[in-house]
PDB file of C-alpha atoms in Angstrom:
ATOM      1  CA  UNK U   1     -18.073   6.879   5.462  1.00 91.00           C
ATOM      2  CA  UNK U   2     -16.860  10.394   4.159  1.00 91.00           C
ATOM      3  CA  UNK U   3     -14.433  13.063   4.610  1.00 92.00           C
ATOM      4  CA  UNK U   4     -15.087  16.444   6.102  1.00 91.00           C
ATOM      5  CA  UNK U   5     -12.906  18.765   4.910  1.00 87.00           C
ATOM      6  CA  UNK U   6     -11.490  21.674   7.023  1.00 75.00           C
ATOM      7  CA  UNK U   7      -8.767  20.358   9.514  1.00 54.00           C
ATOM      8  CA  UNK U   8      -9.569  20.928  13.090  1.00 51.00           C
ATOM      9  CA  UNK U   9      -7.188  22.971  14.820  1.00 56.00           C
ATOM     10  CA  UNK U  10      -7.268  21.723  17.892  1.00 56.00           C
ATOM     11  CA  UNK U  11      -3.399  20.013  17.661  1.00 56.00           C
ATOM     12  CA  UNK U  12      -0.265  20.855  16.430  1.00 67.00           C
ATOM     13  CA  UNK U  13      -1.199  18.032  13.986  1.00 73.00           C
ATOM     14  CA  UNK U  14      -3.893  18.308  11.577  1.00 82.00           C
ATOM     15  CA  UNK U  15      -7.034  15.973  12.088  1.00 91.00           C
ATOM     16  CA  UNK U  16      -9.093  14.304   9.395  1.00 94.00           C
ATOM     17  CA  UNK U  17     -12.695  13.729  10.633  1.00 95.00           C
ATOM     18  CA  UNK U  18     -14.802  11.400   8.667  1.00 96.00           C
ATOM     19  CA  UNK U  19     -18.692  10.966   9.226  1.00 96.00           C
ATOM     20  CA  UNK U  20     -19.289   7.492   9.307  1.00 96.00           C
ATOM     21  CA  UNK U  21     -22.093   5.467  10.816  1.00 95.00           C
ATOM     22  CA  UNK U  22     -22.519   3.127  13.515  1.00 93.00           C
ATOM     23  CA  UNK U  23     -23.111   0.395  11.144  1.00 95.00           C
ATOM     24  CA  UNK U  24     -20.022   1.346   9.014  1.00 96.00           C
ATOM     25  CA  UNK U  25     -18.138   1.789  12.607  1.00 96.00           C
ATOM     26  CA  UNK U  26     -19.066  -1.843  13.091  1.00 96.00           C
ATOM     27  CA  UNK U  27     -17.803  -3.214   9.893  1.00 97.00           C
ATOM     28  CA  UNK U  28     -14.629  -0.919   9.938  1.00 97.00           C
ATOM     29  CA  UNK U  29     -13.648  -2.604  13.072  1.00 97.00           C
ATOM     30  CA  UNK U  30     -14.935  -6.288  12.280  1.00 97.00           C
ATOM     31  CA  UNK U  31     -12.832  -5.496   8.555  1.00 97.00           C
ATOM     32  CA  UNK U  32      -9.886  -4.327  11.076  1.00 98.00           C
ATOM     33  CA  UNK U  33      -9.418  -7.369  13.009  1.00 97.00           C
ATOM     34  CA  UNK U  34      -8.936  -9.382   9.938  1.00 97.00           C
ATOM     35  CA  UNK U  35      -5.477  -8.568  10.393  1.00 98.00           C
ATOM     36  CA  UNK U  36      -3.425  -9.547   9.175  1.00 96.00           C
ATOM     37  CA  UNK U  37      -4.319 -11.474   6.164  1.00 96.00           C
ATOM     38  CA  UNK U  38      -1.481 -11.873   3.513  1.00 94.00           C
ATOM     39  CA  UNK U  39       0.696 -14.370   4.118  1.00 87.00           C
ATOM     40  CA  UNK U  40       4.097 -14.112   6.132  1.00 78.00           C
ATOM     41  CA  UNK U  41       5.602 -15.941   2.599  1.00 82.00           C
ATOM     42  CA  UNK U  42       3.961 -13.062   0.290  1.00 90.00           C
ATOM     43  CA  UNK U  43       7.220 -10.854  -0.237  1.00 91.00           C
ATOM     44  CA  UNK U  44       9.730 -10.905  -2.588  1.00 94.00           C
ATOM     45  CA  UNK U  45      12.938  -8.758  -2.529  1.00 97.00           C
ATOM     46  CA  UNK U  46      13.365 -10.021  -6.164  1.00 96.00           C
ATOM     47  CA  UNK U  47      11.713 -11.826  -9.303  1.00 94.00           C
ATOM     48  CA  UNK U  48      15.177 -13.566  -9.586  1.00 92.00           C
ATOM     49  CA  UNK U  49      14.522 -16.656  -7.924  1.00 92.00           C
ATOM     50  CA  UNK U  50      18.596 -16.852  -7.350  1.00 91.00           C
ATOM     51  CA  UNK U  51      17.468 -14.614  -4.346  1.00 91.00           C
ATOM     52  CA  UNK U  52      15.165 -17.020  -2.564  1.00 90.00           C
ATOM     53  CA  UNK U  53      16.571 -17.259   0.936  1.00 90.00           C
ATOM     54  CA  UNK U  54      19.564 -15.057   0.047  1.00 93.00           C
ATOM     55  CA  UNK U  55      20.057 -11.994   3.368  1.00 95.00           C
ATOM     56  CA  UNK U  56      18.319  -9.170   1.973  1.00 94.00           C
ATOM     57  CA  UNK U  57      14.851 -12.032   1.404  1.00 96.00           C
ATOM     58  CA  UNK U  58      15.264 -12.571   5.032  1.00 95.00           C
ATOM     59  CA  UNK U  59      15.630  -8.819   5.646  1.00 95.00           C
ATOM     60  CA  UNK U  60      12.368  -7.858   3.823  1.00 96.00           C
ATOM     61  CA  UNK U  61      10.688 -10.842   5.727  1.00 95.00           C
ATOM     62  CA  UNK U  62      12.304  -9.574   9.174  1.00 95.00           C
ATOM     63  CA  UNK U  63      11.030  -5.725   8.105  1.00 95.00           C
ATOM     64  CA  UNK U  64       7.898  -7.008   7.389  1.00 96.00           C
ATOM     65  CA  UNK U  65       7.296  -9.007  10.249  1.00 95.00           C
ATOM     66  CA  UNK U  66       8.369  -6.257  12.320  1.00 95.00           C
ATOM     67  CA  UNK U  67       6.000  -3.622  10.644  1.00 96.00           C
ATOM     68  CA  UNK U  68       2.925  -6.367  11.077  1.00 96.00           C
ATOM     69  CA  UNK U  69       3.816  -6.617  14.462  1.00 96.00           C
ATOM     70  CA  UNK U  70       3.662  -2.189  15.446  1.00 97.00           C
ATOM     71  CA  UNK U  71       0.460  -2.514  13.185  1.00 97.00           C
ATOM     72  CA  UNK U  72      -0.955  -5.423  15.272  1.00 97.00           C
ATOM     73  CA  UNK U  73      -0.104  -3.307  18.414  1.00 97.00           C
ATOM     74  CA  UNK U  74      -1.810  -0.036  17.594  1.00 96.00           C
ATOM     75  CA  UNK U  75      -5.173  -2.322  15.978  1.00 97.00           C
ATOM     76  CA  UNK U  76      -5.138  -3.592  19.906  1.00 97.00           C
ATOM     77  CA  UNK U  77      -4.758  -0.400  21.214  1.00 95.00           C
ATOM     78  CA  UNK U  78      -7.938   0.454  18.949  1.00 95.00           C
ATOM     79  CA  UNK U  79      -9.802  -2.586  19.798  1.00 96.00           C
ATOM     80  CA  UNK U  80      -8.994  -1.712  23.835  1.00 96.00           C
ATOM     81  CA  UNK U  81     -10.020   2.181  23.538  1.00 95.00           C
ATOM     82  CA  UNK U  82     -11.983   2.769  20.301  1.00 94.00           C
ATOM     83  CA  UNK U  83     -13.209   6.067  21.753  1.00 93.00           C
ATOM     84  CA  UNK U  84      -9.831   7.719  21.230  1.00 92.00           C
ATOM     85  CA  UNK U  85     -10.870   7.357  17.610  1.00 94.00           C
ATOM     86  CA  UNK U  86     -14.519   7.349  16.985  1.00 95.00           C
ATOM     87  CA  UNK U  87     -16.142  10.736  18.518  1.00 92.00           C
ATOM     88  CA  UNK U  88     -19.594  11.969  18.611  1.00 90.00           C
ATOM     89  CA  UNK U  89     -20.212  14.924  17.507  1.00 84.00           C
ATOM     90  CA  UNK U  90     -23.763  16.811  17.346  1.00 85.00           C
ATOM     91  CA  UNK U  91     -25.364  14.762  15.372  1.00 86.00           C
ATOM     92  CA  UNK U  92     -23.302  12.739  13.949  1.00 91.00           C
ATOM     93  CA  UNK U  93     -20.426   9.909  14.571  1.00 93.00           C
ATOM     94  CA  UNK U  94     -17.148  10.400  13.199  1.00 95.00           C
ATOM     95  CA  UNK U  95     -13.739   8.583  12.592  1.00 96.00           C
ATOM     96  CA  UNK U  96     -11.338  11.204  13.921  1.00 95.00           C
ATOM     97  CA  UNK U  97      -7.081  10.251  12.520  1.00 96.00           C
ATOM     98  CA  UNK U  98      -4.268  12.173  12.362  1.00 94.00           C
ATOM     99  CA  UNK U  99      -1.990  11.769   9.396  1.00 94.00           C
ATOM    100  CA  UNK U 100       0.096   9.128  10.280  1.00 95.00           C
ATOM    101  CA  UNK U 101      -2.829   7.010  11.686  1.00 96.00           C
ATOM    102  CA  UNK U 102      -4.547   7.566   8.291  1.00 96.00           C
ATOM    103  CA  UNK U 103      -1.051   6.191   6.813  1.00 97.00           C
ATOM    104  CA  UNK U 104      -1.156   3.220   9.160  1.00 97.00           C
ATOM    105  CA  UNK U 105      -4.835   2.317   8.640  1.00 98.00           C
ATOM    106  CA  UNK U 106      -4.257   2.678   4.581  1.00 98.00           C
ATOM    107  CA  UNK U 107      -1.682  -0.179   4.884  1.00 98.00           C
ATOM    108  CA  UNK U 108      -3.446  -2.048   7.098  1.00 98.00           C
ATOM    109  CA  UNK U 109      -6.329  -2.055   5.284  1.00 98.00           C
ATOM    110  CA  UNK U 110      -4.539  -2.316   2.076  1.00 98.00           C
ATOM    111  CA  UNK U 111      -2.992  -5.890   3.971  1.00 98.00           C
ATOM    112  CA  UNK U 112      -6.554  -7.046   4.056  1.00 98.00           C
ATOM    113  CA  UNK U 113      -7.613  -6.199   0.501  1.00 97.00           C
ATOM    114  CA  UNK U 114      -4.520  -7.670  -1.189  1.00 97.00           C
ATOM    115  CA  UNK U 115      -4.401 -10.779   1.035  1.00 96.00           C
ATOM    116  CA  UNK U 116      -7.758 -11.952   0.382  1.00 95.00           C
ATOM    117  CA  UNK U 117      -7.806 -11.454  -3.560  1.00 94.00           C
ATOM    118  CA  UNK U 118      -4.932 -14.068  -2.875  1.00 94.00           C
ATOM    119  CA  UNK U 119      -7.100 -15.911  -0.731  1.00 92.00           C
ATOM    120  CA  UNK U 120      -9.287 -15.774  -3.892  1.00 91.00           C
ATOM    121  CA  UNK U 121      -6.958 -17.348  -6.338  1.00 90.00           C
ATOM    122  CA  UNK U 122      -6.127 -13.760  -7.497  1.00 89.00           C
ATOM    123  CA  UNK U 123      -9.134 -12.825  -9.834  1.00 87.00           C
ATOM    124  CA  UNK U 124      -8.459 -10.961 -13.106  1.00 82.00           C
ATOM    125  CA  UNK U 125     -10.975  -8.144 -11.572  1.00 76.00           C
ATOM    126  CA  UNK U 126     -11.646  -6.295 -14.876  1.00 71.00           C
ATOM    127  CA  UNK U 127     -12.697  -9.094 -16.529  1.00 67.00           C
ATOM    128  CA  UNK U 128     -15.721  -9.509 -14.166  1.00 61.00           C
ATOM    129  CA  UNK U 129     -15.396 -13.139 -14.112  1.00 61.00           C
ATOM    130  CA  UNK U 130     -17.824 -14.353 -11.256  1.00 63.00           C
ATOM    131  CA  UNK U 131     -15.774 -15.784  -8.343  1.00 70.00           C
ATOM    132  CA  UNK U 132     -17.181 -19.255  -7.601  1.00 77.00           C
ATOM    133  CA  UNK U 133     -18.587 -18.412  -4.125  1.00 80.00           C
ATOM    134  CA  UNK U 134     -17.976 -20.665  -1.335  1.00 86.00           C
ATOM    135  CA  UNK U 135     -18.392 -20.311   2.353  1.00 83.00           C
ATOM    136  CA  UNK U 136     -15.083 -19.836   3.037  1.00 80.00           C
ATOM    137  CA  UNK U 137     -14.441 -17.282   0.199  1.00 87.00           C
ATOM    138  CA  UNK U 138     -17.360 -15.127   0.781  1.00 92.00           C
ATOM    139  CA  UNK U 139     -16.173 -14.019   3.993  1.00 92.00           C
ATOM    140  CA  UNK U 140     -12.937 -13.308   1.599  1.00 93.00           C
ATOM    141  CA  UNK U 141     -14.826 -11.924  -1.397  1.00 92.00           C
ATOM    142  CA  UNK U 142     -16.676  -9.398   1.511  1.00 94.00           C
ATOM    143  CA  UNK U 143     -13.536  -8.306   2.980  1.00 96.00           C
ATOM    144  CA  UNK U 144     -11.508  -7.446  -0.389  1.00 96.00           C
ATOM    145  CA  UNK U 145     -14.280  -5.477  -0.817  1.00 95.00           C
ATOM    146  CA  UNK U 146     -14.986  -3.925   2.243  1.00 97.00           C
ATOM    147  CA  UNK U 147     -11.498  -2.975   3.116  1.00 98.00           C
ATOM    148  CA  UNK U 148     -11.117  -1.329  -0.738  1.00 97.00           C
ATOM    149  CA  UNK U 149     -14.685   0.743   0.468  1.00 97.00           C
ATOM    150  CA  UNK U 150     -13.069   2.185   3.399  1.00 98.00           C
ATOM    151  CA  UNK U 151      -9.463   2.871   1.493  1.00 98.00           C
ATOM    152  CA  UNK U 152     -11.299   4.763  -0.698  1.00 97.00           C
ATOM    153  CA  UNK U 153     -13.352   6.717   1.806  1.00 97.00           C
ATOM    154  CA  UNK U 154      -9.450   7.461   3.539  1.00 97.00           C
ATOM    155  CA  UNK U 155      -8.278   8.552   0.341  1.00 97.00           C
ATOM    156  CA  UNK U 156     -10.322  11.460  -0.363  1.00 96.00           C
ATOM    157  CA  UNK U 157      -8.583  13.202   2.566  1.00 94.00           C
ATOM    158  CA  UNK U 158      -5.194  13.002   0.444  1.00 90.00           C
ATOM    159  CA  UNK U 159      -6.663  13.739  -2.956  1.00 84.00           C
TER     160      UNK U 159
ATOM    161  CA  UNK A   1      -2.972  -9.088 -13.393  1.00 37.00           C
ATOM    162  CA  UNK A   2      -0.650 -11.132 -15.092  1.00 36.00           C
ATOM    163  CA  UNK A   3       2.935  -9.560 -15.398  1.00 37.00           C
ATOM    164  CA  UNK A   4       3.930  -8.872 -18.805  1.00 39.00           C
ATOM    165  CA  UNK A   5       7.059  -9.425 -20.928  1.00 40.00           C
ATOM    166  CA  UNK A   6       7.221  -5.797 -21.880  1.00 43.00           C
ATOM    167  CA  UNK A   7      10.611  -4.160 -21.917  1.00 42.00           C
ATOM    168  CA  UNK A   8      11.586  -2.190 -18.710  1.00 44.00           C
ATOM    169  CA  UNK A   9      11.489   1.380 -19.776  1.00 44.00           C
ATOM    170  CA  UNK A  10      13.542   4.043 -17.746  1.00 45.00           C
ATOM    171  CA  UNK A  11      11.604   6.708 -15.741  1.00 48.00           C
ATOM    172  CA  UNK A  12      11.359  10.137 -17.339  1.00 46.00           C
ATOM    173  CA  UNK A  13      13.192  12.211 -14.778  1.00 46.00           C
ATOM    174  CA  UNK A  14      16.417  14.881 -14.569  1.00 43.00           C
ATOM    175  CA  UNK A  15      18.123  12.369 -12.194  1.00 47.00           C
ATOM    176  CA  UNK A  16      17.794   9.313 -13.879  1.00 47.00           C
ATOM    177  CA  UNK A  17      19.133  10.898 -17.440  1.00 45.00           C
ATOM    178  CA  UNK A  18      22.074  12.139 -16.115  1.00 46.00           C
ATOM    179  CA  UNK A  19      24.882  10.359 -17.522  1.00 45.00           C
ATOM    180  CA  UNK A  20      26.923   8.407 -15.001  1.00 47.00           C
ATOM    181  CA  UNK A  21      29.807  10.172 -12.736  1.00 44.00           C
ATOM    182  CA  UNK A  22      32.773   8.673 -10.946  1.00 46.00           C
ATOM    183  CA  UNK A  23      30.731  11.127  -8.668  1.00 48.00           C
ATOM    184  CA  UNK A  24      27.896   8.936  -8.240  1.00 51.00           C
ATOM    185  CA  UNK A  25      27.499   5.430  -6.355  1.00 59.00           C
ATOM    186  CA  UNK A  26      26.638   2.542  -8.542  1.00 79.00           C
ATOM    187  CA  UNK A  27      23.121   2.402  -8.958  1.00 77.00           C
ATOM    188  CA  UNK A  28      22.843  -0.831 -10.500  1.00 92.00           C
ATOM    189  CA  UNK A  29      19.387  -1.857  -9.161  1.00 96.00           C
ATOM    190  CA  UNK A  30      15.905  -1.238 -10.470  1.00 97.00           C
ATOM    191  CA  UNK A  31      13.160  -0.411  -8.074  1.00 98.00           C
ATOM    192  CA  UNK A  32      10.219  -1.723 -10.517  1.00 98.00           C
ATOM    193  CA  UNK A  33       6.573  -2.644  -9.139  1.00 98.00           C
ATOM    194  CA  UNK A  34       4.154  -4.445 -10.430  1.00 97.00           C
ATOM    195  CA  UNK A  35       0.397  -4.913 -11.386  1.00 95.00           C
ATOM    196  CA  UNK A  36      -1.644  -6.369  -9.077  1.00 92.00           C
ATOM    197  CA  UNK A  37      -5.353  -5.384 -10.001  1.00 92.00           C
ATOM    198  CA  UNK A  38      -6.829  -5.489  -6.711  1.00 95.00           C
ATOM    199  CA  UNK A  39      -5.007  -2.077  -5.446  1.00 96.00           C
ATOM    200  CA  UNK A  40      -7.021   1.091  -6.335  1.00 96.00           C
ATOM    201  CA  UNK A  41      -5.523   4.097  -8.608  1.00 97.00           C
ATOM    202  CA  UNK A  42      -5.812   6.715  -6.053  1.00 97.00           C
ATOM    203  CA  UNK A  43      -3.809   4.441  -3.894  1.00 98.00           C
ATOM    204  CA  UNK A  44      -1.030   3.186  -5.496  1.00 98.00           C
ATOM    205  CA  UNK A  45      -0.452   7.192  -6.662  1.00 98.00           C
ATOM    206  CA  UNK A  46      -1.124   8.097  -2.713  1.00 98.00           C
ATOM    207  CA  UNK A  47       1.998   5.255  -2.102  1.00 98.00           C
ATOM    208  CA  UNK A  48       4.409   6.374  -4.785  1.00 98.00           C
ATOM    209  CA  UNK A  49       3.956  10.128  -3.600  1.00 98.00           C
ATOM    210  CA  UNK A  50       4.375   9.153  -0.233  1.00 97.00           C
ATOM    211  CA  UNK A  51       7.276   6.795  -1.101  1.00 98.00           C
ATOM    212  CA  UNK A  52       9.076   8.755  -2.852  1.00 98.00           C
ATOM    213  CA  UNK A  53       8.200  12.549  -2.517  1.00 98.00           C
ATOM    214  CA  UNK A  54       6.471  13.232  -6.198  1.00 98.00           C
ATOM    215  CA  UNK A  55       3.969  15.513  -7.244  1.00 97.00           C
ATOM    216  CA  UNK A  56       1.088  13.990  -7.859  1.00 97.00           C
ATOM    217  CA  UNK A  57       1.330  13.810 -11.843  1.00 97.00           C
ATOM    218  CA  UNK A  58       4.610  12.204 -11.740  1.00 98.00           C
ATOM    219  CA  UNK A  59       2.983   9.440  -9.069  1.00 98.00           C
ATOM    220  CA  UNK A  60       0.101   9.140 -11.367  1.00 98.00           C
ATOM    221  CA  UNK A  61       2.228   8.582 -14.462  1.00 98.00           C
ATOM    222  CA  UNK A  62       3.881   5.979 -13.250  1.00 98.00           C
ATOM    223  CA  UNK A  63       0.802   4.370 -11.742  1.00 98.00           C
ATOM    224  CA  UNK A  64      -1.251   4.327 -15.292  1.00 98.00           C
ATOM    225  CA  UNK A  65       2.124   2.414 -16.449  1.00 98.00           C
ATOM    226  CA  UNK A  66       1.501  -0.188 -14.041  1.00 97.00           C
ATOM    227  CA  UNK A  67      -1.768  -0.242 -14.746  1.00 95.00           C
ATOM    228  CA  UNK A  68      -1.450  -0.227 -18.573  1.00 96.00           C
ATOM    229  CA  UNK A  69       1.585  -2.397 -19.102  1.00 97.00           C
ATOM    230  CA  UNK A  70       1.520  -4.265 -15.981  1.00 96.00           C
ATOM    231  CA  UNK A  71       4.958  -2.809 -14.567  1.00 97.00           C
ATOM    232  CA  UNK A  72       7.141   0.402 -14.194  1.00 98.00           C
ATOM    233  CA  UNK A  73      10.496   1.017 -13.112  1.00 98.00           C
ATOM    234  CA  UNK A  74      10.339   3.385 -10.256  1.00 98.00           C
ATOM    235  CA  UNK A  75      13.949   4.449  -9.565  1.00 97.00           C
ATOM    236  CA  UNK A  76      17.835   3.026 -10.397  1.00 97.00           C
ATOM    237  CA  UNK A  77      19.379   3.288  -6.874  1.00 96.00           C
ATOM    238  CA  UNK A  78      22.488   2.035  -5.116  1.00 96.00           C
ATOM    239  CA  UNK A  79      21.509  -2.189  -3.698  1.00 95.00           C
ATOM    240  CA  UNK A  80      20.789  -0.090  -0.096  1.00 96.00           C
ATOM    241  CA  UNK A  81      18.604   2.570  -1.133  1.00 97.00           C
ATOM    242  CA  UNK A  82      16.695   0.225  -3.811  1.00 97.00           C
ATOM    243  CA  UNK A  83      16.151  -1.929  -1.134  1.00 97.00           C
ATOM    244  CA  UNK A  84      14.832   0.730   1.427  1.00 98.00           C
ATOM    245  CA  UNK A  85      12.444   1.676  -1.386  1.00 98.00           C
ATOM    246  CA  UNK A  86      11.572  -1.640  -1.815  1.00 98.00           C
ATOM    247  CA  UNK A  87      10.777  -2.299   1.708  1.00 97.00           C
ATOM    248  CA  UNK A  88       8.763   0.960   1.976  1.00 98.00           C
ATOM    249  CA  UNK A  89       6.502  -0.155  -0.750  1.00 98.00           C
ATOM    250  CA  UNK A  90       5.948  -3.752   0.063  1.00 97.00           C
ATOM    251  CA  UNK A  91       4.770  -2.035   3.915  1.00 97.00           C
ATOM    252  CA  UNK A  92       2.043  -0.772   1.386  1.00 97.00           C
ATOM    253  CA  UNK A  93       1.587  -4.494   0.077  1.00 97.00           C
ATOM    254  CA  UNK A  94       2.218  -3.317  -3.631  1.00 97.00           C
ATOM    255  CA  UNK A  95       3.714  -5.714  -5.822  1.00 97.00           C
ATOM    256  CA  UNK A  96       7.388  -4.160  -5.730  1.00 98.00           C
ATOM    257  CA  UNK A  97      11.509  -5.995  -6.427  1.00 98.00           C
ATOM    258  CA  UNK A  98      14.577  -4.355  -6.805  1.00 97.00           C
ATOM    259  CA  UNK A  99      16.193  -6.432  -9.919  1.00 96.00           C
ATOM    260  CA  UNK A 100      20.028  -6.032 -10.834  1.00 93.00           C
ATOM    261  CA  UNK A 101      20.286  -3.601 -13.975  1.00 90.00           C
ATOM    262  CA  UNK A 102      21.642  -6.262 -16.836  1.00 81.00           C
TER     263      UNK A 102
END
């Protein structure tokens, strides 16, 4: 997947067009409906554990839940009507997102990535220690990575 | 990445070195977030400027702290607007707390 520079003009809002290909299509979306992945338990208002099931935890778990829930709604609306996002253009397929979508996929995708490095027993990357592969942590392993391709592919339009 | 028992050090902007006012509302909480190793650079810069309106070199500053010392304190804000902050970043899934100022 890659970014095309040079907004379209066709709406008030700018668009970001990325080339991607029907293969990539396929594993954006299979990536997408991973959703969501980290664990309702994840957040933490605080390191102090003083605050563990104090109001503002529950808040943060509320806001969260909430947020999951508008993200899970707009993935269906992808999953129902994927045209509204992937165009063809001559010669080409692309990912077509205005801002705020490209805000909204970041964090889902973001969701995925994080969530399964948990799922992984939350690898010192840099170290390149080899994760001991299992079935049920490749499909992990694959989707940390997968989602982090994509991110960065998103991010160039930012840079 | 583990988190690290480095000090918190304050951020390096106007704001935060003004001295306090009976002006100002107590801002007795830290925003601080920490390293997780699986979030890219570009991103968590993309999140901070997003978060919190900086230029990019300010974003990336504070990023490379995370990065290099496995946490940096973001912003000392009143409980509410620490919290917002808080909230905003966690929608991101990075590592972030508000802690009370000691």
């Amino acid at each position: 997947m890659k970014f095309l520079p040079g907004p379209k003009k066709e709406s008030a809002e700018p668009l970001l067009a990325f080339r991607i290909s029907a293969r990539e299509e396929a594993l954006l979306l299979a990536t997408l409906r991973l959703y969501p992945v980290l664990a309702n338990g994840h957040h933490r208002i605080s390191q102090d554990p003083k605050t563990a099931g104090s109001a503002e935890q529950r808040l943060l778990e509320e806001s969260m839940a909430q947020l999951r829930a508008a993200h899970r709604r707009k993935l269906d609306e992808l999953f129902l009507a994927p045209q509204r996002f992937f165009k063809d253009a001559p010669e080409e397929r692309r990912l077509v997102l205005t801002g705020a979508q490209l805000e909204w996929l970041l964090q889902v995708l973001n969701d995925i990535k994080v969530g399964s490095w948990v799922q992984l027993g939350c690898p010192e990357l840099e170290k390149a220690a080899p994760v001991n592969l299992t079935r049920p942590n490749a499909r992990s392993l694959q989707a940390m990575h997968l989602s982090g391709e994509f991110q960065a592919a998103l991010l160039e339009a930012v840079k | 990445m583990p988190e690290t028992s480095a000090p918190i050090t304050v951020p390096d902007t106007e704001e935060e070195q003004k001295p306090k006012s009976k002006d100002r509302p107590d801002r007795g909480f830290l925003v601080i977030c920490w390293n997780d190793p699986v979030n890219l650079m570009d991103y968590v810069t993309h999140v901070f400027q997003v978060v919190f309106g900086w230029p990019k070199a300010k974003a990336e500053r504070h990023m490379l702290q995370v990065h290099q010392t496995g946490k940096s304190l973001l912003a000392r804000e009143t409980f509410e607007k620490a919290e917002h902050y808080v909230h905003q970043l966690q929608g991101y899934s990075l590592h972030a707390t508000m802690e009370r100022e000691e």
